[in-house]
XYZ file of C-alpha atoms in Angstrom:
616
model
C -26.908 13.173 24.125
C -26.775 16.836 25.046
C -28.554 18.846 22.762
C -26.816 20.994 20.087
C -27.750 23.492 17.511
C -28.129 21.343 13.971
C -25.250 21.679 11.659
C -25.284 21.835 8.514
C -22.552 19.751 6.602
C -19.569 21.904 4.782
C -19.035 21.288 0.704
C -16.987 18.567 -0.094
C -13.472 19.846 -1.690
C -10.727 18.601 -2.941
C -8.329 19.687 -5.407
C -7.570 16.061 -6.733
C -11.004 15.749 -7.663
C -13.160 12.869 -7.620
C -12.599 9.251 -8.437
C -15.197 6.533 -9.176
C -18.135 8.839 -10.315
C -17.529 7.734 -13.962
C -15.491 11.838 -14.072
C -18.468 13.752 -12.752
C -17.647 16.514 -9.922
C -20.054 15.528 -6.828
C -21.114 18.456 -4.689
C -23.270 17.907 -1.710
C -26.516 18.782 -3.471
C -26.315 15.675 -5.658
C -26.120 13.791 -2.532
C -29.448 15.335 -0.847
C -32.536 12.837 -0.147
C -29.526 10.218 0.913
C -27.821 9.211 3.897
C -24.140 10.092 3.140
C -21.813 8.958 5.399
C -18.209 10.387 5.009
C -14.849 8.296 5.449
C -11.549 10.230 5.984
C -9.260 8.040 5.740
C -5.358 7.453 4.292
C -4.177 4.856 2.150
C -1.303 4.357 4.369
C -3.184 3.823 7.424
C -4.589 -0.379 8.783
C -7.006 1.148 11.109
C -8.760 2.913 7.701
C -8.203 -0.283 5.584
C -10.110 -1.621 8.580
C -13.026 0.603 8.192
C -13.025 0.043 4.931
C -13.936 -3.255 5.681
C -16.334 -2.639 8.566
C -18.284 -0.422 5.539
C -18.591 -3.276 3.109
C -21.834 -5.047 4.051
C -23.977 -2.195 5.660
C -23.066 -0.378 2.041
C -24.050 -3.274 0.457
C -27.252 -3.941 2.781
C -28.336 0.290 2.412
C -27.294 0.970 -1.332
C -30.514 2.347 -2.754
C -30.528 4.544 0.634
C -26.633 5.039 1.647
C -24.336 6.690 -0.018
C -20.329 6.180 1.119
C -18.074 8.931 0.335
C -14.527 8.679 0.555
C -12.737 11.622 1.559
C -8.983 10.987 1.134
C -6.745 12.964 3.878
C -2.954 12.164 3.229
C -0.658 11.803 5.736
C 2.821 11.262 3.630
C 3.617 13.355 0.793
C 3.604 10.322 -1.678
C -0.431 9.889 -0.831
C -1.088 13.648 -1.755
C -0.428 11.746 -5.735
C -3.630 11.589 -7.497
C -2.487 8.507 -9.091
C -1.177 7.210 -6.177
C -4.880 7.408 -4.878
C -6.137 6.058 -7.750
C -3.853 2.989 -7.450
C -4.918 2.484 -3.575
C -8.715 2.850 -4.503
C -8.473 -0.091 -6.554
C -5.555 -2.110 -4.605
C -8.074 -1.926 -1.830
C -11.804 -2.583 -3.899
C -13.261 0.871 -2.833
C -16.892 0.853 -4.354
C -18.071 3.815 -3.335
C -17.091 7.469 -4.618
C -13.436 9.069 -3.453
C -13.255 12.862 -3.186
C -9.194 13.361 -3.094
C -8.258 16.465 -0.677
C -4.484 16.231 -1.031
C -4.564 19.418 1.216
C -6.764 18.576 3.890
C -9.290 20.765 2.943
C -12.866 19.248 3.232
C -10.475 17.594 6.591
C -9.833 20.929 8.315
C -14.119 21.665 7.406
C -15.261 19.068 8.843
C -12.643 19.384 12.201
C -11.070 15.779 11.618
C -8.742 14.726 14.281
C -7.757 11.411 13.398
C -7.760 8.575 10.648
C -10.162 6.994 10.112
C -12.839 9.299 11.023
C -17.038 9.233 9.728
C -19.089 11.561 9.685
C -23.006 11.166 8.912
C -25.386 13.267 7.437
C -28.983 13.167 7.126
C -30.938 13.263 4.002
C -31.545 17.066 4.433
C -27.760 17.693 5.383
C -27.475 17.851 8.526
C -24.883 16.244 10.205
C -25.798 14.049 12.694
C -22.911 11.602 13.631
C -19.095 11.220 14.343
C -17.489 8.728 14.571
C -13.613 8.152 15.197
C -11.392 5.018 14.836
C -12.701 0.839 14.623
C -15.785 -0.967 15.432
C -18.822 1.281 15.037
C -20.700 -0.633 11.966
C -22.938 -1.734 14.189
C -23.743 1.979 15.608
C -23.812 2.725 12.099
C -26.310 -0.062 10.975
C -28.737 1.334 14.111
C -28.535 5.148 13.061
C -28.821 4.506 9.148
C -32.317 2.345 10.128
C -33.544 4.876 12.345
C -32.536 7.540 9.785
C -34.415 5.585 6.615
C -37.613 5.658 8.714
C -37.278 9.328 10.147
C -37.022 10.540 6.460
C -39.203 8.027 4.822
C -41.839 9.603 7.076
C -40.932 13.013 6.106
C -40.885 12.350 2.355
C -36.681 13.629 2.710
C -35.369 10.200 1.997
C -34.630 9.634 -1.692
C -34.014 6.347 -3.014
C -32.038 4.834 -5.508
C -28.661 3.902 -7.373
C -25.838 6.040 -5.973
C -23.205 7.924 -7.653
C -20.782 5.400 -7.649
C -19.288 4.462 -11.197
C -17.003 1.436 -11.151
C -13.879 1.629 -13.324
C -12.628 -0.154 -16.234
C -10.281 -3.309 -15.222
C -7.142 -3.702 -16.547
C -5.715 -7.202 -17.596
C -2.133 -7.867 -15.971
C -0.683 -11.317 -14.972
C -0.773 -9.502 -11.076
C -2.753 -7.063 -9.731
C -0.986 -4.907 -6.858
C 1.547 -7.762 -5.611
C 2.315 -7.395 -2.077
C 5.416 -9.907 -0.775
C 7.710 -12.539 -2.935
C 9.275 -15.984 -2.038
C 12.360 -17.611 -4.315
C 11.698 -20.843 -3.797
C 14.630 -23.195 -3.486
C 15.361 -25.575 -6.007
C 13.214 -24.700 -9.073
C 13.990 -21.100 -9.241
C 10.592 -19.821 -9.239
C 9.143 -16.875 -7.345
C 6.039 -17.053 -5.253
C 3.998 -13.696 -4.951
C 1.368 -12.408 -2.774
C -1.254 -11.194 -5.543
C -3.222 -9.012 -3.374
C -5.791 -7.451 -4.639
C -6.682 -10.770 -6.491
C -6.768 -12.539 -3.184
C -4.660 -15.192 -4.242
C -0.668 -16.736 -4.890
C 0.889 -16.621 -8.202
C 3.891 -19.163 -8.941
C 6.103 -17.382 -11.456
C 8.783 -18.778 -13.613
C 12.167 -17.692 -13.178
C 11.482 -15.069 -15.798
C 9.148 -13.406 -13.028
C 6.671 -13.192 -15.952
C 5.430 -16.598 -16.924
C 2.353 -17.572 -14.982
C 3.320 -21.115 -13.655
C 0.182 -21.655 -11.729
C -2.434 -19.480 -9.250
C -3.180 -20.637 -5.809
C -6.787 -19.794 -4.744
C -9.944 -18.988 -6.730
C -9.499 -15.127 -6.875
C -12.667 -14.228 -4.726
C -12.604 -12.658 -0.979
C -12.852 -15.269 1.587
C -11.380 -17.849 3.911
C -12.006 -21.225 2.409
C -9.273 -24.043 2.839
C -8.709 -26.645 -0.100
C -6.943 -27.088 -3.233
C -5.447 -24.432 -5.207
C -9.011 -24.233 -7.030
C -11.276 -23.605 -4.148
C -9.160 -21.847 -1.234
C -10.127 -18.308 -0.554
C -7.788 -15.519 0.417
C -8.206 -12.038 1.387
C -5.976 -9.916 0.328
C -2.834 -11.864 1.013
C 0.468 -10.273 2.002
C 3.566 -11.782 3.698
C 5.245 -15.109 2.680
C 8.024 -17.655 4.449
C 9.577 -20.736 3.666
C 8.757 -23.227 6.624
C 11.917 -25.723 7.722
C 9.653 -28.260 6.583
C 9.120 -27.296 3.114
C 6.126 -25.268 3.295
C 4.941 -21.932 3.111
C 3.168 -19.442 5.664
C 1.292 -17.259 4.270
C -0.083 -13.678 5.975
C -3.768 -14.054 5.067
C -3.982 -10.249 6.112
C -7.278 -8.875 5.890
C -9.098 -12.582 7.029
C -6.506 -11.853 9.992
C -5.225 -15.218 9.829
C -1.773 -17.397 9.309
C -2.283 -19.860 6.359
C -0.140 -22.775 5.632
C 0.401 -23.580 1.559
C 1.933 -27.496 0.802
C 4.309 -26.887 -2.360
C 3.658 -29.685 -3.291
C -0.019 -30.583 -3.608
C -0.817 -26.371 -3.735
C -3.434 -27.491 -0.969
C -4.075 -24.533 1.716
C -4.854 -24.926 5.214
C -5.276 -22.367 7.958
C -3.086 -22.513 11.146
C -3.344 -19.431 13.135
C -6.380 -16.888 13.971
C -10.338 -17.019 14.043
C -10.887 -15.206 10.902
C -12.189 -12.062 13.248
C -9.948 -8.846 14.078
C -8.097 -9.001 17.615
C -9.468 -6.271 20.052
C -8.545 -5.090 23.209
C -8.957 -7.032 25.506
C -8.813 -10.214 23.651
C -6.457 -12.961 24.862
C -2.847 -12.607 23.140
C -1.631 -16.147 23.626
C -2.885 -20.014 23.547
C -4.445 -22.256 20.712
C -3.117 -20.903 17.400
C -6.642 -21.605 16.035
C -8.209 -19.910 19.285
C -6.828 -16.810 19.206
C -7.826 -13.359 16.786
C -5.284 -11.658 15.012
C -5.176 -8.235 13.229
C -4.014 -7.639 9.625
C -0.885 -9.532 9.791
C 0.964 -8.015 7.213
C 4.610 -9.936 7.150
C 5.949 -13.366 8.194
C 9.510 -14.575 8.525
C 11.284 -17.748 10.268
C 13.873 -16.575 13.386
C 15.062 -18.242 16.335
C 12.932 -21.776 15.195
C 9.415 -20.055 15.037
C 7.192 -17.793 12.958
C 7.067 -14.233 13.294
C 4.422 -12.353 12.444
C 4.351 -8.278 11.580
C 0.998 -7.612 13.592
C 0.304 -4.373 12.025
C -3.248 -4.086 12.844
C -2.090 -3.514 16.502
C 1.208 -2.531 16.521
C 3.088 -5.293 17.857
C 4.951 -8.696 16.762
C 3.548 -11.537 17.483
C 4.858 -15.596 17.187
C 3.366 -19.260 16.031
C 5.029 -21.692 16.970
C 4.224 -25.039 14.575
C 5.359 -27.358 16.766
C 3.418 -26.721 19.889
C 0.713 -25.212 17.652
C 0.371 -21.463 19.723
C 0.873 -18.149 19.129
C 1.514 -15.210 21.639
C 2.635 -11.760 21.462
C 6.690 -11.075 21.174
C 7.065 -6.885 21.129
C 4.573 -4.120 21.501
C 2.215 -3.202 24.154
C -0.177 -1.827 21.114
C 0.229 1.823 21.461
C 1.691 3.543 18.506
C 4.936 5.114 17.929
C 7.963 4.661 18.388
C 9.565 3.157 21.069
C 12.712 1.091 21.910
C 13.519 -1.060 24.709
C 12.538 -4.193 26.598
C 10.284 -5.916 23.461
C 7.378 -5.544 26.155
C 7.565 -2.206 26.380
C 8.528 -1.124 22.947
C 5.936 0.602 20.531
C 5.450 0.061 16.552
C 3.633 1.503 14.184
C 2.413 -0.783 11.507
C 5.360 -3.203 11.288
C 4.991 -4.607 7.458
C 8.017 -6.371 6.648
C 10.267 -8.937 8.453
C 13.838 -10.372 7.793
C 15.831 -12.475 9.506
C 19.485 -12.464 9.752
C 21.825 -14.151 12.061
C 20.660 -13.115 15.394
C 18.713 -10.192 14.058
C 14.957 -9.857 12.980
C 14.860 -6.501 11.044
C 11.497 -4.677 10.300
C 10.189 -2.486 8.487
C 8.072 0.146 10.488
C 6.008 1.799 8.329
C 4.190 4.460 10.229
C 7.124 5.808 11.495
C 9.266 5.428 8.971
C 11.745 3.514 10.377
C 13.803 0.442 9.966
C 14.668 -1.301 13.408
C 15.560 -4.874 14.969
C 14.673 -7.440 17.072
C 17.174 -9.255 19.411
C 18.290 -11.366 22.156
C 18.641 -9.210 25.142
C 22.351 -9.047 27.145
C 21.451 -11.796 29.489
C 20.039 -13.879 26.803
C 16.439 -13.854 28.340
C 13.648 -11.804 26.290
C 14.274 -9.781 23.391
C 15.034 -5.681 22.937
C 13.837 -3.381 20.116
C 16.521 -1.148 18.493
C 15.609 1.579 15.778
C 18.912 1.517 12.653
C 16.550 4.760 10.740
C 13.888 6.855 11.867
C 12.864 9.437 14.623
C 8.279 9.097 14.680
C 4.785 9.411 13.776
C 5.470 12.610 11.898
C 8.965 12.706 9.905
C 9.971 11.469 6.784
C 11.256 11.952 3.737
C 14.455 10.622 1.532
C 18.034 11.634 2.896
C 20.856 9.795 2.484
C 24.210 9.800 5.243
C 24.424 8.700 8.532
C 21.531 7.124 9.925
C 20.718 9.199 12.781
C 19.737 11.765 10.124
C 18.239 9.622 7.067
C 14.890 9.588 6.872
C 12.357 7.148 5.008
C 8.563 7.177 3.993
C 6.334 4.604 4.977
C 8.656 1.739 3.903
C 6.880 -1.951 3.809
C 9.522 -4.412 3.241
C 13.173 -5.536 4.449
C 15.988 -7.756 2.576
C 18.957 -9.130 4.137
C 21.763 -8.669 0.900
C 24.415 -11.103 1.138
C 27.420 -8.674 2.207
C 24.698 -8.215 5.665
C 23.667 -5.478 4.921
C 19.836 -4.390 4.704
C 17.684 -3.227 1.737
C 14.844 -1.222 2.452
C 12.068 -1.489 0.166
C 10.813 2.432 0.593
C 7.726 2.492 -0.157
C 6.762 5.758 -0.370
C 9.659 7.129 -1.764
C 9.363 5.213 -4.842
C 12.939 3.228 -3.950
C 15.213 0.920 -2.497
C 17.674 1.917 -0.076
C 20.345 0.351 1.853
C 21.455 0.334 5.404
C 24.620 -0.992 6.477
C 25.107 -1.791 10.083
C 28.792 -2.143 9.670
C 29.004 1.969 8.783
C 25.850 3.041 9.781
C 25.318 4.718 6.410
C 22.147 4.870 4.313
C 22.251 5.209 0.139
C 19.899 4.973 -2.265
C 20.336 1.737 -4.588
C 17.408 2.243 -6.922
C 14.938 5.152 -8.012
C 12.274 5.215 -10.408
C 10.210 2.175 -8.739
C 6.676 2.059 -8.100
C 5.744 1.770 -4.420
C 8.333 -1.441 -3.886
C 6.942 -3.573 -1.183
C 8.873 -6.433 -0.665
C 12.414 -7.767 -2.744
C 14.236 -10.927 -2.764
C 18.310 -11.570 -3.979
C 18.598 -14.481 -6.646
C 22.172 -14.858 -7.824
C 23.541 -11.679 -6.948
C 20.651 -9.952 -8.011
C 18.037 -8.420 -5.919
C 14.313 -8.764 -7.421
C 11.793 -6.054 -6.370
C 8.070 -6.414 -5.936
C 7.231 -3.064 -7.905
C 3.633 -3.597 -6.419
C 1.819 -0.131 -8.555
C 3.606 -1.909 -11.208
C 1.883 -5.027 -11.288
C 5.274 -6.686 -12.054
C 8.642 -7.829 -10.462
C 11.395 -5.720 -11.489
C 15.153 -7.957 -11.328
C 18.165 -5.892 -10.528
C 21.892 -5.501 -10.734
C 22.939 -5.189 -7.099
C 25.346 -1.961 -7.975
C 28.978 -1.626 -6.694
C 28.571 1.826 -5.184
C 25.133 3.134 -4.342
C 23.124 6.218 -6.320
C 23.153 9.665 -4.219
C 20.247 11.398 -3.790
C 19.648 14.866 -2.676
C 18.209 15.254 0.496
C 14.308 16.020 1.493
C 12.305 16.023 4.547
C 8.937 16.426 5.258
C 6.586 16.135 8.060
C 3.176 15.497 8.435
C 0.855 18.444 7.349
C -1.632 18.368 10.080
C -1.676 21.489 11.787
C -0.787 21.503 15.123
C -3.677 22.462 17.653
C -2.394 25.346 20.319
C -3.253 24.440 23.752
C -2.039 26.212 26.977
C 0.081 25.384 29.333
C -0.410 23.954 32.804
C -3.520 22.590 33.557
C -4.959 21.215 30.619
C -8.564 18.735 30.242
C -8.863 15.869 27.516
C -12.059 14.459 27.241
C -13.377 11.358 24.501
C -16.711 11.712 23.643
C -18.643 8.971 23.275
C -22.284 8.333 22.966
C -23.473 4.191 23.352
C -25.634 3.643 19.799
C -29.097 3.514 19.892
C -30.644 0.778 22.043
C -27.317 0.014 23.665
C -25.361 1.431 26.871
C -22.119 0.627 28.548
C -21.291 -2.308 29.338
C -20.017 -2.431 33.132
C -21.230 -6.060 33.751
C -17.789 -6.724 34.380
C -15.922 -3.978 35.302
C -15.233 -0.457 33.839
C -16.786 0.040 30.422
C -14.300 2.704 29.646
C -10.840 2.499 28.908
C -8.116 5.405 28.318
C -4.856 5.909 27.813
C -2.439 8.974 27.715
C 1.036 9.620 26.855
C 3.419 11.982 24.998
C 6.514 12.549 22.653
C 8.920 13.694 24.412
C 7.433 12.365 27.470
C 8.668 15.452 28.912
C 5.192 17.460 27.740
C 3.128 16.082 30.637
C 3.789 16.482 33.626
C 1.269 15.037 35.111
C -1.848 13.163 33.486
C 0.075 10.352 31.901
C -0.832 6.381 32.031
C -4.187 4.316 32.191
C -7.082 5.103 33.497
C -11.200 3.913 33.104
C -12.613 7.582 32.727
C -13.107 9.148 29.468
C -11.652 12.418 30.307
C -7.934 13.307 31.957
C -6.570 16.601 33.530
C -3.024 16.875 32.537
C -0.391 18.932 33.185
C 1.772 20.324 29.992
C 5.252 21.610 31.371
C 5.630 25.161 29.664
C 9.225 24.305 29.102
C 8.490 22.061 26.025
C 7.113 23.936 23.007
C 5.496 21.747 21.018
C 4.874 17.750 20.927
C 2.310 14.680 20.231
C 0.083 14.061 22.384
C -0.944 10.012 22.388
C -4.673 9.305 23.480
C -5.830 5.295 23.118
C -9.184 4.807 24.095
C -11.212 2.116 24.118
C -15.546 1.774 25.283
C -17.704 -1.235 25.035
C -21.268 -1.468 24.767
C -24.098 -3.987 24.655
C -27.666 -4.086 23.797
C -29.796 -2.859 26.432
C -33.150 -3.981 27.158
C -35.710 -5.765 29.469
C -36.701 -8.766 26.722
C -33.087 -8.649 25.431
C -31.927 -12.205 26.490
C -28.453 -12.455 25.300
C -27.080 -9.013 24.283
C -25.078 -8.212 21.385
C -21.987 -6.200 22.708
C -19.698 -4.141 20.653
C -15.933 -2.860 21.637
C -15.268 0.892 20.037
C -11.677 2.162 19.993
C -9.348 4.260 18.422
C -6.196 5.976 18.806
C -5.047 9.544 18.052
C -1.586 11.066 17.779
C -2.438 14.739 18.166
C 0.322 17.467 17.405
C 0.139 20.397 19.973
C 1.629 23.419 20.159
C 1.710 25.554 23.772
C 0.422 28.936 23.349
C -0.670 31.388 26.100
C -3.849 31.813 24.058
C -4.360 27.941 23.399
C -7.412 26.211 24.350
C -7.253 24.691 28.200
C -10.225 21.643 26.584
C -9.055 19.539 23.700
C -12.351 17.020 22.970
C -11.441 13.817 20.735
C -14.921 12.451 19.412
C -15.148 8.789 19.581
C -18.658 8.445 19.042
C -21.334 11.312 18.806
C -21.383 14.865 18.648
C -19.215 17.548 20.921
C -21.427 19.510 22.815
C -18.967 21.636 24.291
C -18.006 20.314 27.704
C -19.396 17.858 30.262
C -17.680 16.926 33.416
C -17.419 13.599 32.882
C -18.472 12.681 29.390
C -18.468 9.101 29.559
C -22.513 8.404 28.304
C -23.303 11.941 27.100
């Protein structure tokens, strides 16, 4: 790596304060003598849950030396709560101290770009490290050892318990409920209890605890209802055969549940995250997946909300495969030709006639899934919702409504479409027949999912810890317009000729790995595509001169990139290799005085402008 001045690591400031330090303000001093790595992430965001994740055993492996800090960076309005942050650091087990920065403050410091982003500093407080997007736990693993035995040589290396404080539980019958079933016949209600890793079977109450499916502890274990593991189970569909699939989402996997017996098998995915590159059809129990999040049966197969990579995917139980349906991965929002279209964290799934509606929560948006003209392949059409970077609750027509980060779907039984709106703390409606949006319910608690029973509609009121039954109402509740957009600042670059470059530094002891080809991946596009005029599409360099067209003012810029690296040595038999990848969505503004470089940090530290920056 190019050498840089050392730089010492900003204060850590938030105005929502600090969660999981038992109510004690941290300030960078009480961290000194540790390694601190720092996680920007958003609640609302798969590729931080994923990190999250990635972070659990190395924090576990360094905690008298490591100390995790959560540095929470909202994207939608609803996430800039304190108590909504509170409720997603314990939906999603966060062990490690959260500072909350509803306005980006200790973000803008530190020059984030992207979620999820880490940042490492050293014992003395210096940071050292960057690292944007998935897959670096392994870089991290090789920096923290080298790190522990730098400092332990200097005497700077402290070690200990960390700050972290964990809170009080709470006793409910469901802890953060994600998706619910009515199953036929008995009346009962089948619900994703998430954060419990397991399956509750209600009563028709929605209260009485019937029975729990799974033992309540992280894992992927088949069996009876008293030894299967989940992991944070979402989505849930009735099978033509009488039993449920189940969205195993954070073991990346389909799961199969027998009513009858409560015994749970798996049927789809390795248990490891899908990355680039991997195959995306064949043997259901061959191929990854990535944090499928919803599940419904249309057009005699499984559909699964793939929100881990933007896409849909399918399982097919009779021939026992799954492939991909919609999405080419990138996100945002696209319609078309399924194989061209582009999602953004597709959570919820309902089929209706020859319709499979979704819920696209990154952008906001409810859209569909159908048969093309000629019958042959499917098109994506968007009902609500413009992008990345506007939301907000309006009512009307539904070229102008706008939703926030909405996770689940209903068909009602006049055909038209609840939207369980997440973020807006509501259910609305959409009907197709109009093309009006309303408002049926306010007042909820981040709604996920809902199911009609008897003219009713139930509503997974998952911040709740409950399901909420109600009254389908004649006319719907108006609400007064608001819209928002994403608070990010957008960065002003000039027009014309214009370099992007990804840094990205292999870890220690590795290098790229171009056994097979290009080690390197990137890919560039823009909303409205208009913005580049040249510079767009795939390439294997880490770096791209575009071409912005003065005539557009402003726009996203969409960067995907992807590096892989391997262990590199002379006695190193069969190397460990490692893909890195992330993707940005980077608002830009053209000013005559903009900057002509824009550097995204994938791995390492900017050093202000190589060439070709693909193993600074």
């Amino acid at each position: 790596m190019t050498a840089t001045a050392r730089v010492r690591a900003p204060e850590l400031i938030g105005k929502g304060g600090w969660l999981n330090t038992g109510d004690k303000q941290l300030t960078l001093a009480d961290l000194r003598g540790s390694i601190a790595i720092l996680d920007f992430w958003t609640f609302c965001c798969v590729n931080c849950l994923h990190v999250l994740d990635e972070l659990r055993e190395l924090e576990e492996r360094h905690r008298d030396t490591v100390v995790i800090v959560g540095v929470h960076s909202p994207k939608f309005v609803h996430e800039a709560e304190h108590q909504a942050v509170a409720d997603a650091v314990e939906r999603y087990e966060v062990r490690h101290p959260v500072l909350d920065d509803p306005e980006l403050t200790t973000w803008k410091q530190y020059a984030v770009r992207a979620w999820p982003t880490l940042v490492v500093i050293d014992p003395e407080g210096y940071v050292v490290a960057q690292h944007a997007g998935e897959g670096h736990a392994h870089a991290l693993e090789k920096l923290v050892t080298r790190l522990e035995q730098e400092h332990t040589l200097k005497g700077t290396l402290r070690r200990g318990d960390g700050p972290y404080v964990p809170p009080e539980p709470v006793p409910t019958a469901l802890r953060f409920p994600g998706k619910a079933l009515a199953l036929p016949g008995s009346g009962h209600y089948l619900v994703s209890d998430s954060t419990r890793h397991a399956l509750v079977e209600l009563a028709a109450d929605g209260e009485s605890v019937l029975r729990r499916i799974g033992t309540g502890e992280r894992g992927l274990v088949d069996g009876d209802a008293a030894t299967a593991r989940f992991s944070e189970p979402q989505g849930l569909a009735l099978l033509p055969d009488g039993g449920v699939v189940v969205a195993d989402t954070v073991n990346h996997a389909l799961r199969r549940l027998d009513l009858a017996t409560g015994r749970v098998t798996t049927v789809a995915g390795t248990g490891r995250q899908w990355w680039q590159g991997s195959p995306t059809s064949g043997p259901a129990r061959e191929v990854a997946l990535s944090s499928p999040w919803d599940v419904a049966w249309f057009e005699d197969r499984v559909w699964i909300a793939m929100a881990g990579v933007h896409q849909l995917w399918t399982y097919d139980p009779a021939t026992d495969r799954v492939e991909v349906a919609a999405g080419t991965t990138n996100e945002g929002l696209v319609d078309g030709h399924a194989g061209d279209a582009w999602f953004a964290q597709p959570s919820g799934l309902a089929a209706a006639g020859d319709r499979l509606w979704i819920a696209d929560s990154e952008t906001s948006a409810l859209r569909w899934a159908e048969r093309g003209a000629d019958g042959n392949g499917y098109v994506i059409r968007t009902a609500v919702g413009t992008g990345l970077f506007d939301f907000g609750h309006r009512d009307g027509p539904a070229g102008q409504a706008l939703l926030q980060h909405p996770l689940g779907v209903t068909v009602l039984p006049d055909r038209s479409v609840a939207v369980s709106d997440t973020y807006n703390n509501a259910l609305r409606r959409y009907d197709p027949a109009t093309g009006e949006v309303s408002t049926l319910a306010t007042d909820l608690r981040e709604p996920s999912d809902a199911v009609v029973v008897d003219g009713d509609i139930v509503v997974v009121e998952s911040a709740r810890h409950r399901l909420t039954r109600l009254r389908l109402p004649e006319s719907a509740v108006r609400v007064a317009g608001v819209a928002h957009r994403t608070q990010r600042a957008a960065t002003d670059v000039t027009p014309g000729p214009f370099r992007l470059e990804v840094v990205f530094s292999a870890p220690d002891g590795q290098k790229l790995d171009e056994r097979y080809g290009p080690a390197t991946r990137l890919l560039v596009g823009a909303t409205p595509p208009e913005l580049l005029t040249e510079g767009a599409g795939k390439g294997t360099d880490l770096f791209r001169d575009l071409v912005l067209d003065p005539a557009v003012p402003a726009g996203v810029l969409h960067v995907s990139a992807m590096a892989a690296s391997c262990d590199d040595g002379p006695d190193t038999e069969y190397p460990a290799c490692h893909v890195h990848q992330q993707d940005w969505g980077v608002p830009v503004r053209l000013a005559a005085d903009g900057d002509s470089r824009l550097a995204l940090v994938l791995a390492g530290l900017d050093a202000g402008g190589s060439p070709e920056p693909r193993s600074q």
